[in-house]
PDB file of C-alpha atoms in Angstrom:
ATOM      1  CA  MET A 132      48.868 -42.282 -10.565  1.00  0.00           C
ATOM      2  CA  GLU A 133      48.066 -40.007  -7.925  1.00  0.00           C
ATOM      3  CA  ILE A 134      45.119 -39.563  -5.871  1.00  0.00           C
ATOM      4  CA  TRP A 135      44.469 -36.152  -4.148  1.00  0.00           C
ATOM      5  CA  HIS A 136      43.236 -37.262  -0.773  1.00  0.00           C
ATOM      6  CA  ASN A 137      41.626 -36.250   2.258  1.00  0.00           C
ATOM      7  CA  PRO A 138      41.790 -39.024   4.946  1.00  0.00           C
ATOM      8  CA  ARG A 139      39.491 -37.779   6.962  1.00  0.00           C
ATOM      9  CA  CYS A 140      36.462 -38.146   3.878  1.00  0.00           C
ATOM     10  CA  SER A 141      34.978 -41.607   3.904  1.00  0.00           C
ATOM     11  CA  LYS A 142      34.820 -41.590  -0.320  1.00  0.00           C
ATOM     12  CA  SER A 143      38.420 -40.442  -0.157  1.00  0.00           C
ATOM     13  CA  ARG A 144      39.384 -43.293   1.777  1.00  0.00           C
ATOM     14  CA  ALA A 145      37.254 -45.564  -0.379  1.00  0.00           C
ATOM     15  CA  ALA A 146      38.761 -44.647  -3.536  1.00  0.00           C
ATOM     16  CA  LYS A 147      42.536 -45.502  -1.530  1.00  0.00           C
ATOM     17  CA  ALA A 148      40.940 -48.593  -0.542  1.00  0.00           C
ATOM     18  CA  ALA A 149      39.956 -49.491  -4.374  1.00  0.00           C
ATOM     19  CA  LEU A 150      43.314 -48.416  -5.299  1.00  0.00           C
ATOM     20  CA  ASP A 151      45.173 -50.581  -2.928  1.00  0.00           C
ATOM     21  CA  GLU A 152      43.012 -53.406  -3.824  1.00  0.00           C
ATOM     22  CA  ALA A 153      43.699 -53.201  -7.267  1.00  0.00           C
ATOM     23  CA  GLY A 154      47.488 -53.387  -6.336  1.00  0.00           C
ATOM     24  CA  VAL A 155      48.379 -50.575  -8.697  1.00  0.00           C
ATOM     25  CA  GLU A 156      51.326 -48.190  -7.781  1.00  0.00           C
ATOM     26  CA  TYR A 157      50.289 -44.157  -6.588  1.00  0.00           C
ATOM     27  CA  THR A 158      51.602 -41.227  -4.827  1.00  0.00           C
ATOM     28  CA  GLU A 159      48.870 -40.093  -2.425  1.00  0.00           C
ATOM     29  CA  ARG A 160      48.875 -36.134  -2.318  1.00  0.00           C
ATOM     30  CA  ARG A 161      47.210 -34.879   0.714  1.00  0.00           C
ATOM     31  CA  TYR A 162      45.911 -31.830  -1.170  1.00  0.00           C
ATOM     32  CA  LEU A 163      44.879 -29.724   2.285  1.00  0.00           C
ATOM     33  CA  ASP A 164      48.459 -30.082   3.656  1.00  0.00           C
ATOM     34  CA  GLU A 165      50.316 -30.029   0.033  1.00  0.00           C
ATOM     35  CA  PRO A 166      47.513 -27.480  -2.565  1.00  0.00           C
ATOM     36  CA  PRO A 167      47.832 -27.908  -6.332  1.00  0.00           C
ATOM     37  CA  THR A 168      49.680 -24.857  -7.960  1.00  0.00           C
ATOM     38  CA  ALA A 169      47.013 -23.110 -10.276  1.00  0.00           C
ATOM     39  CA  GLU A 170      48.913 -24.894 -13.035  1.00  0.00           C
ATOM     40  CA  GLU A 171      48.284 -28.219 -11.553  1.00  0.00           C
ATOM     41  CA  LEU A 172      44.566 -27.259 -10.817  1.00  0.00           C
ATOM     42  CA  ASP A 173      44.392 -26.633 -14.313  1.00  0.00           C
ATOM     43  CA  ALA A 174      45.790 -29.142 -15.843  1.00  0.00           C
ATOM     44  CA  VAL A 175      43.726 -31.709 -13.235  1.00  0.00           C
ATOM     45  CA  LEU A 176      40.448 -29.699 -14.472  1.00  0.00           C
ATOM     46  CA  THR A 177      41.578 -29.913 -18.365  1.00  0.00           C
ATOM     47  CA  GLY A 178      42.075 -33.675 -17.563  1.00  0.00           C
ATOM     48  CA  ILE A 179      38.339 -34.319 -16.068  1.00  0.00           C
ATOM     49  CA  GLY A 180      36.839 -32.171 -18.701  1.00  0.00           C
ATOM     50  CA  ALA A 181      35.764 -29.792 -16.121  1.00  0.00           C
ATOM     51  CA  GLU A 182      35.393 -26.410 -14.937  1.00  0.00           C
ATOM     52  CA  PRO A 183      36.372 -25.337 -11.545  1.00  0.00           C
ATOM     53  CA  TRP A 184      32.777 -24.704 -10.434  1.00  0.00           C
ATOM     54  CA  ASP A 185      31.746 -28.389 -11.525  1.00  0.00           C
ATOM     55  CA  VAL A 186      34.285 -29.397  -9.105  1.00  0.00           C
ATOM     56  CA  ALA A 187      33.791 -27.465  -6.245  1.00  0.00           C
ATOM     57  CA  ARG A 188      32.297 -27.878  -2.770  1.00  0.00           C
ATOM     58  CA  LEU A 189      29.941 -25.255  -2.625  1.00  0.00           C
ATOM     59  CA  ASN A 190      28.585 -26.365   0.888  1.00  0.00           C
ATOM     60  CA  GLU A 191      31.991 -25.523   2.637  1.00  0.00           C
ATOM     61  CA  PRO A 192      31.478 -22.923   5.045  1.00  0.00           C
ATOM     62  CA  VAL A 193      34.474 -20.677   3.082  1.00  0.00           C
ATOM     63  CA  ALA A 194      32.326 -21.194  -0.042  1.00  0.00           C
ATOM     64  CA  LYS A 195      29.691 -19.553   1.705  1.00  0.00           C
ATOM     65  CA  GLU A 196      31.634 -17.022   3.494  1.00  0.00           C
ATOM     66  CA  LEU A 197      33.420 -15.831  -0.228  1.00  0.00           C
ATOM     67  CA  GLY A 198      30.246 -16.167  -1.611  1.00  0.00           C
ATOM     68  CA  LEU A 199      31.298 -18.301  -4.415  1.00  0.00           C
ATOM     69  CA  LYS A 200      27.874 -19.546  -5.692  1.00  0.00           C
ATOM     70  CA  ASP A 201      27.885 -15.865  -6.904  1.00  0.00           C
ATOM     71  CA  LEU A 202      30.945 -15.471  -8.176  1.00  0.00           C
ATOM     72  CA  GLU A 203      31.118 -15.110 -12.062  1.00  0.00           C
ATOM     73  CA  HIS A 204      32.048 -18.413 -14.315  1.00  0.00           C
ATOM     74  CA  ASP A 205      35.496 -16.789 -14.636  1.00  0.00           C
ATOM     75  CA  ARG A 206      37.980 -19.892 -15.013  1.00  0.00           C
ATOM     76  CA  ALA A 207      41.423 -18.112 -13.688  1.00  0.00           C
ATOM     77  CA  ARG A 208      39.733 -16.545 -10.771  1.00  0.00           C
ATOM     78  CA  TRP A 209      37.799 -19.805  -9.591  1.00  0.00           C
ATOM     79  CA  ILE A 210      41.242 -21.586  -9.670  1.00  0.00           C
ATOM     80  CA  GLU A 211      42.884 -19.058  -7.640  1.00  0.00           C
ATOM     81  CA  VAL A 212      40.327 -19.211  -5.243  1.00  0.00           C
ATOM     82  CA  MET A 213      40.507 -22.804  -5.064  1.00  0.00           C
ATOM     83  CA  VAL A 214      44.214 -23.133  -4.885  1.00  0.00           C
ATOM     84  CA  ALA A 215      44.037 -20.207  -1.760  1.00  0.00           C
ATOM     85  CA  ASN A 216      41.158 -22.707  -0.306  1.00  0.00           C
ATOM     86  CA  PRO A 217      41.521 -26.147  -1.509  1.00  0.00           C
ATOM     87  CA  VAL A 218      38.963 -27.528   0.769  1.00  0.00           C
ATOM     88  CA  LEU A 219      36.592 -26.214  -2.074  1.00  0.00           C
ATOM     89  CA  ILE A 220      38.045 -28.792  -4.391  1.00  0.00           C
ATOM     90  CA  GLN A 221      35.808 -31.892  -4.339  1.00  0.00           C
ATOM     91  CA  ARG A 222      37.603 -35.203  -3.267  1.00  0.00           C
ATOM     92  CA  PRO A 223      39.095 -37.549  -4.279  1.00  0.00           C
ATOM     93  CA  ILE A 224      40.890 -36.865  -7.643  1.00  0.00           C
ATOM     94  CA  VAL A 225      42.860 -39.878  -9.356  1.00  0.00           C
ATOM     95  CA  VAL A 226      45.157 -38.380 -11.499  1.00  0.00           C
ATOM     96  CA  THR A 227      46.593 -40.748 -14.206  1.00  0.00           C
ATOM     97  CA  GLY A 228      48.582 -40.341 -17.347  1.00  0.00           C
ATOM     98  CA  ASP A 229      45.418 -40.088 -19.463  1.00  0.00           C
ATOM     99  CA  GLY A 230      43.836 -37.440 -17.686  1.00  0.00           C
ATOM    100  CA  ALA A 231      41.498 -37.265 -14.167  1.00  0.00           C
ATOM    101  CA  VAL A 232      38.764 -38.273 -12.748  1.00  0.00           C
ATOM    102  CA  VAL A 233      36.759 -37.216  -9.755  1.00  0.00           C
ATOM    103  CA  ALA A 234      36.532 -41.038  -8.096  1.00  0.00           C
ATOM    104  CA  ARG A 235      33.702 -40.616  -5.442  1.00  0.00           C
ATOM    105  CA  ASP A 236      32.258 -44.014  -6.564  1.00  0.00           C
ATOM    106  CA  GLY A 237      33.427 -47.272  -7.618  1.00  0.00           C
ATOM    107  CA  GLU A 238      32.561 -46.556 -11.203  1.00  0.00           C
ATOM    108  CA  SER A 239      34.965 -43.685 -11.624  1.00  0.00           C
ATOM    109  CA  VAL A 240      37.500 -45.547  -9.366  1.00  0.00           C
ATOM    110  CA  ARG A 241      37.308 -48.291 -12.327  1.00  0.00           C
ATOM    111  CA  LYS A 242      37.441 -45.931 -15.191  1.00  0.00           C
ATOM    112  CA  ALA A 243      40.484 -44.529 -13.670  1.00  0.00           C
ATOM    113  CA  LEU A 244      41.941 -47.998 -13.209  1.00  0.00           C
ATOM    114  CA  ASP A 245      40.599 -48.538 -16.847  1.00  0.00           C
ATOM    115  CA  SER A 246      42.842 -45.732 -18.358  1.00  0.00           C
ATOM    116  CA  LEU A 247      46.348 -47.469 -16.949  1.00  0.00           C
TER     117      LEU A 247
END
């Protein structure tokens, strides 16, 4: 299990605390410092069952600068933009052997834990 974590984000801290409380082993990936590759992000999106535009943080200043809301829905292009600007990736994401989940609430974290 791996958590794509931003320690400055309250939702990310809450998900990490829930994993700690559950006593599961996981790797913490501070994805802003260690961005995913395009292949990793593509695999995680597949695991979530989502397209990049479904998990993009469109209110980030860089999203507005890039005109992301108006960008054609081309999966490869969006992944490229998100890898180059990891702040655009919704957080936290919990990656398990069976897939991944955007873990912004307790129910999502439980879903990730249930997949173990």
